[in-house]
PDB file of C-alpha atoms and ligand atoms in Angstrom:
ATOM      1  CA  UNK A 182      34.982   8.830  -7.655  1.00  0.00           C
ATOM      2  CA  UNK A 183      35.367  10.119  -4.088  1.00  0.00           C
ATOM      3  CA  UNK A 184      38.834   9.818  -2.415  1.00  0.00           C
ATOM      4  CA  UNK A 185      38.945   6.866  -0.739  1.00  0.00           C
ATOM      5  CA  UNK A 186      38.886   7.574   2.815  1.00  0.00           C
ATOM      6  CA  UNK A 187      41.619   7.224   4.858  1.00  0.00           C
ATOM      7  CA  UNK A 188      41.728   4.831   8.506  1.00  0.00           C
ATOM      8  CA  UNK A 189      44.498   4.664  11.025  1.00  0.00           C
ATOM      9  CA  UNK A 190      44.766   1.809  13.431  1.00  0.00           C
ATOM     10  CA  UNK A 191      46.294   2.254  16.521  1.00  0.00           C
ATOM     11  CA  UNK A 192      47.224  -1.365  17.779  1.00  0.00           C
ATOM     12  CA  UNK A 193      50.350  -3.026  19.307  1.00  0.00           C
ATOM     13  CA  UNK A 194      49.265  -6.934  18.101  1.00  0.00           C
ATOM     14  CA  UNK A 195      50.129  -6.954  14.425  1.00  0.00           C
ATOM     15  CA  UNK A 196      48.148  -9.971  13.581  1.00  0.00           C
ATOM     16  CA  UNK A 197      44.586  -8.041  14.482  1.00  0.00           C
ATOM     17  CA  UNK A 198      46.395  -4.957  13.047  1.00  0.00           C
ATOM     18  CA  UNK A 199      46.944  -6.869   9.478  1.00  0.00           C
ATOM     19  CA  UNK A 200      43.512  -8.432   9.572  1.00  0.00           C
ATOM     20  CA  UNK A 201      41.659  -5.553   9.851  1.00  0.00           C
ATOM     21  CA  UNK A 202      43.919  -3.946   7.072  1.00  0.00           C
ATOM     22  CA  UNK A 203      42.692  -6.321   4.904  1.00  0.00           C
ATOM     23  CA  UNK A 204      38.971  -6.299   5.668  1.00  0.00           C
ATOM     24  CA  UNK A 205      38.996  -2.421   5.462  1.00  0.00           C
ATOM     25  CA  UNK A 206      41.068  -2.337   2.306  1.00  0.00           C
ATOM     26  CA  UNK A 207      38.730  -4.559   0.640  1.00  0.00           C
ATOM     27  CA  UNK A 208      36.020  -2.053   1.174  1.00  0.00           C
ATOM     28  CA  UNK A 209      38.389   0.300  -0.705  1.00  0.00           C
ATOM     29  CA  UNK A 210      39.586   2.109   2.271  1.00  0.00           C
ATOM     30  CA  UNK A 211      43.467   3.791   2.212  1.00  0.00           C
ATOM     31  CA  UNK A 212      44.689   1.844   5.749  1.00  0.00           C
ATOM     32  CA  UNK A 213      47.559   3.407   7.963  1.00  0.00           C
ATOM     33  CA  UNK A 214      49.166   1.604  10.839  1.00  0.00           C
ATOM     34  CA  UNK A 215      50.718   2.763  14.107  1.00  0.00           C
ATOM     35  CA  UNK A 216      51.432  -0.036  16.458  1.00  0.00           C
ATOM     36  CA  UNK A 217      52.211   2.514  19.975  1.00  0.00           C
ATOM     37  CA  UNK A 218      50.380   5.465  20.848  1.00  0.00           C
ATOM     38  CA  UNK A 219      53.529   7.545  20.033  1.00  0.00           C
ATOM     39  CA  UNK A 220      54.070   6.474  16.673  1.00  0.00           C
ATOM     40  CA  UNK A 221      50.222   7.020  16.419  1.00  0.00           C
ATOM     41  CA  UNK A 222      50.576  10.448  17.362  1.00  0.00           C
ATOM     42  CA  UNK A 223      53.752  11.321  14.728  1.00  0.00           C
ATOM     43  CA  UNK A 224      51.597   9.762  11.987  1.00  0.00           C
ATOM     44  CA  UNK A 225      48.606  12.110  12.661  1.00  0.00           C
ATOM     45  CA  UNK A 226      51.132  14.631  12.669  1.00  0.00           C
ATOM     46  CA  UNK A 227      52.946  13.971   9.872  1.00  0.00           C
ATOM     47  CA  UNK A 228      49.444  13.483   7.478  1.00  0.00           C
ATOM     48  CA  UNK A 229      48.625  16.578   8.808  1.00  0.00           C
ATOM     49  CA  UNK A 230      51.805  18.769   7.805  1.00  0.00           C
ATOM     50  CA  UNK A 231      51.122  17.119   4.699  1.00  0.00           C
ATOM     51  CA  UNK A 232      47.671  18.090   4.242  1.00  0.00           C
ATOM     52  CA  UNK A 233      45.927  14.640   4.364  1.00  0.00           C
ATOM     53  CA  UNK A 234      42.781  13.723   6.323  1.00  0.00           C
ATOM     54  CA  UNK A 235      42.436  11.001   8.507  1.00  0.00           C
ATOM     55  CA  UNK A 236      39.132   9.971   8.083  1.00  0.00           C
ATOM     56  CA  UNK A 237      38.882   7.708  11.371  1.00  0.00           C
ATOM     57  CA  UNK A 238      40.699   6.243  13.979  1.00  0.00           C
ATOM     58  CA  UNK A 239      40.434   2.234  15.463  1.00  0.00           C
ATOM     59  CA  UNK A 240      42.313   2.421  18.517  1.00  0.00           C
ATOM     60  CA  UNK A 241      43.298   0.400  20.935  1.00  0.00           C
ATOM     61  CA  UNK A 242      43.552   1.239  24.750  1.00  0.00           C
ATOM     62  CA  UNK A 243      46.050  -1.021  26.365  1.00  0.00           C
ATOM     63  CA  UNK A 244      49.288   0.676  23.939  1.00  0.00           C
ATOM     64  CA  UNK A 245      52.977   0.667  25.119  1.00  0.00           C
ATOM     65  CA  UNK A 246      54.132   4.307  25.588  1.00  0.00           C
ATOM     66  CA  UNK A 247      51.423   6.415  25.617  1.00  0.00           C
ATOM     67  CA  UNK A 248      47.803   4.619  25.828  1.00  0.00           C
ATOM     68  CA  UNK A 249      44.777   4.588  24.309  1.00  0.00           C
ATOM     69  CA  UNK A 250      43.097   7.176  26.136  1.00  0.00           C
ATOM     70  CA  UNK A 251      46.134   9.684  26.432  1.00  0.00           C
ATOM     71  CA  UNK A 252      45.800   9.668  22.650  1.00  0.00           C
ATOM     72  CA  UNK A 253      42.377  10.035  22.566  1.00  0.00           C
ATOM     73  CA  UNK A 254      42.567  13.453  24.670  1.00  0.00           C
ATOM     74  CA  UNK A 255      45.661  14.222  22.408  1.00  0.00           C
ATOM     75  CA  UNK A 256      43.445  14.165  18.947  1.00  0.00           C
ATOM     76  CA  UNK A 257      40.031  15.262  20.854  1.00  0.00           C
ATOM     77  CA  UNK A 258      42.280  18.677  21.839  1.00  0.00           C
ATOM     78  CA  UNK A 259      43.656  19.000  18.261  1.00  0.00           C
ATOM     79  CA  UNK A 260      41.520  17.739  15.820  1.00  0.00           C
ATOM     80  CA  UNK A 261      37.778  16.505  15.439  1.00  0.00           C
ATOM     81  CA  UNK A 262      38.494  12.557  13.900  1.00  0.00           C
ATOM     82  CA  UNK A 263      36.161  10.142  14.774  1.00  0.00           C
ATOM     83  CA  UNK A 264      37.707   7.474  17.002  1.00  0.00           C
ATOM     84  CA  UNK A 265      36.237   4.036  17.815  1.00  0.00           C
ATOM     85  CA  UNK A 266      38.117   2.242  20.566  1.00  0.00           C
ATOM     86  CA  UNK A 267      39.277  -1.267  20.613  1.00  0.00           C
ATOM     87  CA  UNK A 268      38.701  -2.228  23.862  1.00  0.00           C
ATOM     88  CA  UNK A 269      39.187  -5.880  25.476  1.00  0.00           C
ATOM     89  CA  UNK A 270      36.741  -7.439  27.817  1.00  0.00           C
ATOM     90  CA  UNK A 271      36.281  -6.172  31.480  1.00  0.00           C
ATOM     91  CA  UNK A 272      37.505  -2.827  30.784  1.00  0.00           C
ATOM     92  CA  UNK A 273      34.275  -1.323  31.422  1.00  0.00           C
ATOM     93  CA  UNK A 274      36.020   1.276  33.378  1.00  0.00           C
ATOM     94  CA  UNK A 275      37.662   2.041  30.696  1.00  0.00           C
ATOM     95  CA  UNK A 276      34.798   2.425  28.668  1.00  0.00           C
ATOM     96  CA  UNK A 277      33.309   4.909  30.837  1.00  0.00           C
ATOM     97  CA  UNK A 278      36.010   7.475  30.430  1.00  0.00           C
ATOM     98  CA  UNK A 279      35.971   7.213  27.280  1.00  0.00           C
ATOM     99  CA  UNK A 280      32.926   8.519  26.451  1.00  0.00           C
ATOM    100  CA  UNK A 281      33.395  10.870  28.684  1.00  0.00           C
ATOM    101  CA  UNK A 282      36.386  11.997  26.379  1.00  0.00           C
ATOM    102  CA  UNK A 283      34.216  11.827  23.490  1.00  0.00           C
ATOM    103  CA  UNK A 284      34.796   8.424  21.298  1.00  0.00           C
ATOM    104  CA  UNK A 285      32.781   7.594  18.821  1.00  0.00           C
ATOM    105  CA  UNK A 286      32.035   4.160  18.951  1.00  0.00           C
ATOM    106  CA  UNK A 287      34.039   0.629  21.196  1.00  0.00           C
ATOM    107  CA  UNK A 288      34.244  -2.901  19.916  1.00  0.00           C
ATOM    108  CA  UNK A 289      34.892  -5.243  22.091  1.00  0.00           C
ATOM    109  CA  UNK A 290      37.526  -8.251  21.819  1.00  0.00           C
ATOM    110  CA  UNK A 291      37.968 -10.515  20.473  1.00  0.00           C
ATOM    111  CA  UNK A 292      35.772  -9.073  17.187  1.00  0.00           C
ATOM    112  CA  UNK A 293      35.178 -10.083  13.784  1.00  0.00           C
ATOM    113  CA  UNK A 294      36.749  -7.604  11.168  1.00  0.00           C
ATOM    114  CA  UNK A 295      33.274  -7.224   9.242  1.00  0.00           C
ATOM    115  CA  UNK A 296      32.232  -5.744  12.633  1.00  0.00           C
ATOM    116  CA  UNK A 297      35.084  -3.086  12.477  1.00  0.00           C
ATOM    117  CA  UNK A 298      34.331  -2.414   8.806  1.00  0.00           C
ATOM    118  CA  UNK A 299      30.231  -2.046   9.474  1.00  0.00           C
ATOM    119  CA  UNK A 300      30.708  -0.007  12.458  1.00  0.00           C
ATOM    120  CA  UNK A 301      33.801   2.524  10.748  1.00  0.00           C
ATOM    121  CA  UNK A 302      31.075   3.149   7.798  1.00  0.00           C
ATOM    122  CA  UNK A 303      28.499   3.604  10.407  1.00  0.00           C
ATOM    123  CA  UNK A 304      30.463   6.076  12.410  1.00  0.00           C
ATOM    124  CA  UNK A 305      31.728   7.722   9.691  1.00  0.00           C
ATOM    125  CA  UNK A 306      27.802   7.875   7.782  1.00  0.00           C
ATOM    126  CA  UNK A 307      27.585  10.078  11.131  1.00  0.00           C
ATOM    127  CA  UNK A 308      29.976  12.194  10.560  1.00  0.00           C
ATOM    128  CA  UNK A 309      29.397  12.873   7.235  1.00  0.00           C
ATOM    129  CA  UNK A 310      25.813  13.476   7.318  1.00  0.00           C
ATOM    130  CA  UNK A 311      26.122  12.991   3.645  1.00  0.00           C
ATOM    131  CA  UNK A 312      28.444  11.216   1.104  1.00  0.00           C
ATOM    132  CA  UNK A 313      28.525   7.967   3.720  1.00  0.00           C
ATOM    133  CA  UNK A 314      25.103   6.604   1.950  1.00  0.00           C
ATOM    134  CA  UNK A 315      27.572   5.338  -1.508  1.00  0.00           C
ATOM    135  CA  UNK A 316      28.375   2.448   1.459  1.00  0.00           C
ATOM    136  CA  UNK A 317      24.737   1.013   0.985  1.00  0.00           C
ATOM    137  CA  UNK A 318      23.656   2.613  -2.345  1.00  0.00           C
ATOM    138  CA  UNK A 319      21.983   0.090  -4.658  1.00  0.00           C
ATOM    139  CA  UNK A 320      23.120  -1.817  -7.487  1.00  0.00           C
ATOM    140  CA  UNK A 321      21.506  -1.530 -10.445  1.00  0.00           C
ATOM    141  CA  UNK A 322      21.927  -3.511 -13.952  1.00  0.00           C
ATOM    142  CA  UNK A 323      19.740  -3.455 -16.610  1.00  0.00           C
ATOM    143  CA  UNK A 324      17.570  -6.636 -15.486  1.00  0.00           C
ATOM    144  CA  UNK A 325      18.857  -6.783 -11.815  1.00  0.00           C
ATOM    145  CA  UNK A 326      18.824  -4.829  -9.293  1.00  0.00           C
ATOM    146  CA  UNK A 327      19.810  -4.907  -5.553  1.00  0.00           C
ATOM    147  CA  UNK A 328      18.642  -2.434  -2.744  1.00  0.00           C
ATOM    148  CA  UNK A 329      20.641  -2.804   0.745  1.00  0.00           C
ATOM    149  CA  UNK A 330      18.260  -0.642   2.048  1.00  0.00           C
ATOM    150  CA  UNK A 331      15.777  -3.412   2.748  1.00  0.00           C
ATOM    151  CA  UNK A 332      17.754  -5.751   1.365  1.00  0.00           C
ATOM    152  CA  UNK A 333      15.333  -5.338  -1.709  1.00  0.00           C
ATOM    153  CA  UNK A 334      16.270  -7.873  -5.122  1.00  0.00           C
ATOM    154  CA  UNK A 335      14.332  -7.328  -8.390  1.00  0.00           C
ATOM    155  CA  UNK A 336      15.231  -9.423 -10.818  1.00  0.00           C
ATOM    156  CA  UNK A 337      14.019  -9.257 -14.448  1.00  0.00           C
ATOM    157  CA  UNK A 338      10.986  -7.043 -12.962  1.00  0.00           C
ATOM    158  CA  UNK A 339       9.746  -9.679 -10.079  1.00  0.00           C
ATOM    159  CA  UNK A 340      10.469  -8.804  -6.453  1.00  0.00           C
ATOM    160  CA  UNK A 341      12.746 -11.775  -5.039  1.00  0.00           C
ATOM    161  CA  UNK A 342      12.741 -12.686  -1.731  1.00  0.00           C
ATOM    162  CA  UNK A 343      16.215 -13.667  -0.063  1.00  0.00           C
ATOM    163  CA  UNK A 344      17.663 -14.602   3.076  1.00  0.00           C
ATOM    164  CA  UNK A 345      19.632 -12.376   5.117  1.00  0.00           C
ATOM    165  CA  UNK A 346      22.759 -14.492   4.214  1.00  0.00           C
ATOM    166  CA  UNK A 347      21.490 -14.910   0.150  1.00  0.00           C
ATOM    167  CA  UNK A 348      21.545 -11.096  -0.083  1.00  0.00           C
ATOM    168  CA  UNK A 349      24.945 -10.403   1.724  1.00  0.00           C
ATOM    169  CA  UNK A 350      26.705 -12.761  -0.397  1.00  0.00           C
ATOM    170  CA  UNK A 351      24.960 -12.060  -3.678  1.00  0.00           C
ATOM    171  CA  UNK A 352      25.494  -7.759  -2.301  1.00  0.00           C
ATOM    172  CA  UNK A 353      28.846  -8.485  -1.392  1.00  0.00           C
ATOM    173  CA  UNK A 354      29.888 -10.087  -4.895  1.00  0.00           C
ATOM    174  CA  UNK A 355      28.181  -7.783  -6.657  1.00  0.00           C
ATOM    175  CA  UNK A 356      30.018  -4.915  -4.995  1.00  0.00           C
ATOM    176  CA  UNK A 357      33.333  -6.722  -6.524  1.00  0.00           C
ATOM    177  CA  UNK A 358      32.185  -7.241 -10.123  1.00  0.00           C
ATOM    178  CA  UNK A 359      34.764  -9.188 -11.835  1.00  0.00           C
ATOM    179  CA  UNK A 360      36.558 -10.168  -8.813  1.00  0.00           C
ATOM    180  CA  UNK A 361      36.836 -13.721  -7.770  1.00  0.00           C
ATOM    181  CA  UNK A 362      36.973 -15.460  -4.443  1.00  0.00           C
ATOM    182  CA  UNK A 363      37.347 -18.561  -3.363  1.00  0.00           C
ATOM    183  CA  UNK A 364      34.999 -20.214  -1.094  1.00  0.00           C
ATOM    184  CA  UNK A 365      37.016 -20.224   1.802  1.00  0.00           C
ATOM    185  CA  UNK A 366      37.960 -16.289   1.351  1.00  0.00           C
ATOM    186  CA  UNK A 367      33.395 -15.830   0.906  1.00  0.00           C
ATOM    187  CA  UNK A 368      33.132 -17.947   3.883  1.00  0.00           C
ATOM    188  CA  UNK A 369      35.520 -15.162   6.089  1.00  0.00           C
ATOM    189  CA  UNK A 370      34.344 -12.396   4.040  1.00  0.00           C
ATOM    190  CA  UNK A 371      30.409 -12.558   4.674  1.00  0.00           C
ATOM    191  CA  UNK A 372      29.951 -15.148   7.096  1.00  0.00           C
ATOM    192  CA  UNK A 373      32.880 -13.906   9.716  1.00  0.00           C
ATOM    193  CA  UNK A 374      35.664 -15.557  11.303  1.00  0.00           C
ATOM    194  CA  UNK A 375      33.227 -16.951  13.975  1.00  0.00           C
ATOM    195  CA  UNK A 376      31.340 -18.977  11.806  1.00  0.00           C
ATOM    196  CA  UNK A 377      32.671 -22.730  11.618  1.00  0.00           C
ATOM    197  CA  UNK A 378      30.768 -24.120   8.424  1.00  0.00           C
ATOM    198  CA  UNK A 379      32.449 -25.088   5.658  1.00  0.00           C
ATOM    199  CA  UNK A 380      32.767 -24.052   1.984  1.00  0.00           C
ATOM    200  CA  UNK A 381      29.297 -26.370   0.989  1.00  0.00           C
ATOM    201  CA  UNK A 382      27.805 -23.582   2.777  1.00  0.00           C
ATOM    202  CA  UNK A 383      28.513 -21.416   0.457  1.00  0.00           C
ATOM    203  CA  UNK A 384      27.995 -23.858  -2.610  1.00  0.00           C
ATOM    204  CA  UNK A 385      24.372 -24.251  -1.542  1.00  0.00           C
ATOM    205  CA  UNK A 386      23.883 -20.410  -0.939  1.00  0.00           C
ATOM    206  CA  UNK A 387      25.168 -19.983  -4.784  1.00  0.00           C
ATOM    207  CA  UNK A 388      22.638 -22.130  -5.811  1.00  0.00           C
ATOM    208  CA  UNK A 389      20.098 -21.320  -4.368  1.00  0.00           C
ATOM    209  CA  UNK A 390      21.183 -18.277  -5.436  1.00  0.00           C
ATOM    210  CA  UNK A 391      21.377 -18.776  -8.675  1.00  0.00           C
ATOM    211  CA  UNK A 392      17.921 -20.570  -8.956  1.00  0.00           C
ATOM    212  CA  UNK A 393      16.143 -17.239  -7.561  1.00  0.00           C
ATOM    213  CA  UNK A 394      17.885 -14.478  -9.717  1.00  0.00           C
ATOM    214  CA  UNK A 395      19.264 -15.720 -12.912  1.00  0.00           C
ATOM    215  CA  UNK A 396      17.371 -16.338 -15.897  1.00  0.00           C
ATOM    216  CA  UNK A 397      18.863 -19.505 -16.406  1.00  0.00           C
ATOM    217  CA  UNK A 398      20.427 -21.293 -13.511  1.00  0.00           C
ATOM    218  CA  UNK A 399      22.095 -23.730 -15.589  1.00  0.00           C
ATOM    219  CA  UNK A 400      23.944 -20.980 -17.573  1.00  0.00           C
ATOM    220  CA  UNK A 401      24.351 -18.509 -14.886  1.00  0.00           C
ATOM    221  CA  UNK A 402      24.490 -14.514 -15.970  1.00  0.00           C
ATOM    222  CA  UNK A 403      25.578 -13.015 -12.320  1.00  0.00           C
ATOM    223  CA  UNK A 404      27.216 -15.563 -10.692  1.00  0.00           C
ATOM    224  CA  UNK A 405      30.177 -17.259 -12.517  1.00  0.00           C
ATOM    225  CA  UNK A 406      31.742 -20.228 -11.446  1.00  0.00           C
ATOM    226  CA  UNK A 407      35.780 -20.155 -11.876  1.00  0.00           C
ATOM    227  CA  UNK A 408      36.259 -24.151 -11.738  1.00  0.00           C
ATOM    228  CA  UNK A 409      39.116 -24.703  -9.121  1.00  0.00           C
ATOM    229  CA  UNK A 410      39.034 -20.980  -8.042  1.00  0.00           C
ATOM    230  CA  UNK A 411      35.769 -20.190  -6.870  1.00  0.00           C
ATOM    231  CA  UNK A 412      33.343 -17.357  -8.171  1.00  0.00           C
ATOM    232  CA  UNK A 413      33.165 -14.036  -9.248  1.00  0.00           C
ATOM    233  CA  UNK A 414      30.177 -11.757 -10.386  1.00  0.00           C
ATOM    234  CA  UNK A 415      29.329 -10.276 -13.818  1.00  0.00           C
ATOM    235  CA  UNK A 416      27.857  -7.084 -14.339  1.00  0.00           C
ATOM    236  CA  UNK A 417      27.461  -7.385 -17.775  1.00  0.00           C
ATOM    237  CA  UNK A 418      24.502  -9.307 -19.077  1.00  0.00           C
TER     238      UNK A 418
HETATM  239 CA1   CA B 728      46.855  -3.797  23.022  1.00  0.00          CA
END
């Protein structure tokens, strides 16, 4: 196993801060937290008199103290991290100079957290050159397996054809094997905060599911329902 790698976010509103703690940790990422672009600034320096990477930096532009872009400059001149900025909307100006000071990537708010996640493994795929591609390497079981790289599903030798939506949720559980998550939590997790179904959505996606990969259905191999809970995946046929 890898170490895992290592994000600091650099934002004064806790509640975004927190939520995209949890979306990142979930993807097995260690998560640091600075909430002023001082404190940001002591916590690179403290990891690095103690000898451990940051991996990447989400940060945020409009900061109390010392803002986004100051600290930008401050890490370009020190260190080479990958930063993606936060930015809100109508700062275009401020998006400007910061390429020009060498970010990595912006999202804009208000974003979903699955957006931060996808575009910190993209960035950081860049960076690496190699060792990013375990973020989309395929699952394989004996009589399943599951390609992210053209969202490819073979299931007991057939090629199976899923929707975009089938193969992030049946991907996404099978990246948690054992795990289990409740509808509401599979709803956030792979639809996105700014989708407003509700939690038959993802009872008819199991299904449907279901009927297209497992051998029987009715007796489900993968995809286990935990009655009042929700479901989890099984990796063991
Ligand atoms: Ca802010």
């Amino acid at each position: 196993m890898p170490r895992s790698r290592t994000i600091l976010i650099v934002e004064d509103e806790r509640t975004l801060r927190e939520v995209v703690r949890k979306y990142l940790e979930l993807d097995g990422f260690a998560v640091l937290e600075a909430a002023t672009g001082t404190e940001a600034l002591s916590v690179l320096q403290a990891q690095s008199e103690r000898g451990q990477e940051i991996d990447l930096i989400l940060l945020d532009i409009m900061l109390p103290e010392l803002d986004g872009f100051t600290v930008a400059r401050k890490v370009r001149s020190d260190a080479d991290i990958p930063i993606i900025v936060l930015s809100s909307r109508g700062e275009e100006n401020d998006r400007l100079s910061g390429f020009d000071i060498g970010v990595d990537d912006y999202v804009v708010k208000p974003f979903s957290p699955r957006e931060v996640v996808a575009r910190v493994k993209a960035v950081l795929r860049r960076n690496a050159g190699l060792g990013g591609a375990e973020d989309d390497k395929p699952i394989i079981l004996p009589q399943l397996r599951i390609d992210p790289r053209g969202h490819a599903v073979i299931a007991a030798g057939k090629s199976i054809a899923l929707t975009a939506k089938e193969f992030d949720l049946l991907y996404f559980l099978a990246r948690h094997p054992g795990q289990v998550f409740a509808r509401e939590q599979l709803l956030d997790l792979v639809w996105g905060f700014e989708f407003y179904g509700d939690d038959s959505t993802v009872t008819v996606h199991i299904r449907r599911l279901r009927e297209k990969i497992e051998p029987d259905p009715a007796a489900p191999t993968y995809i286990q329902t935990i009655w009042g809970v929700g479901y989890k995946f099984e990796a063991s046929e």
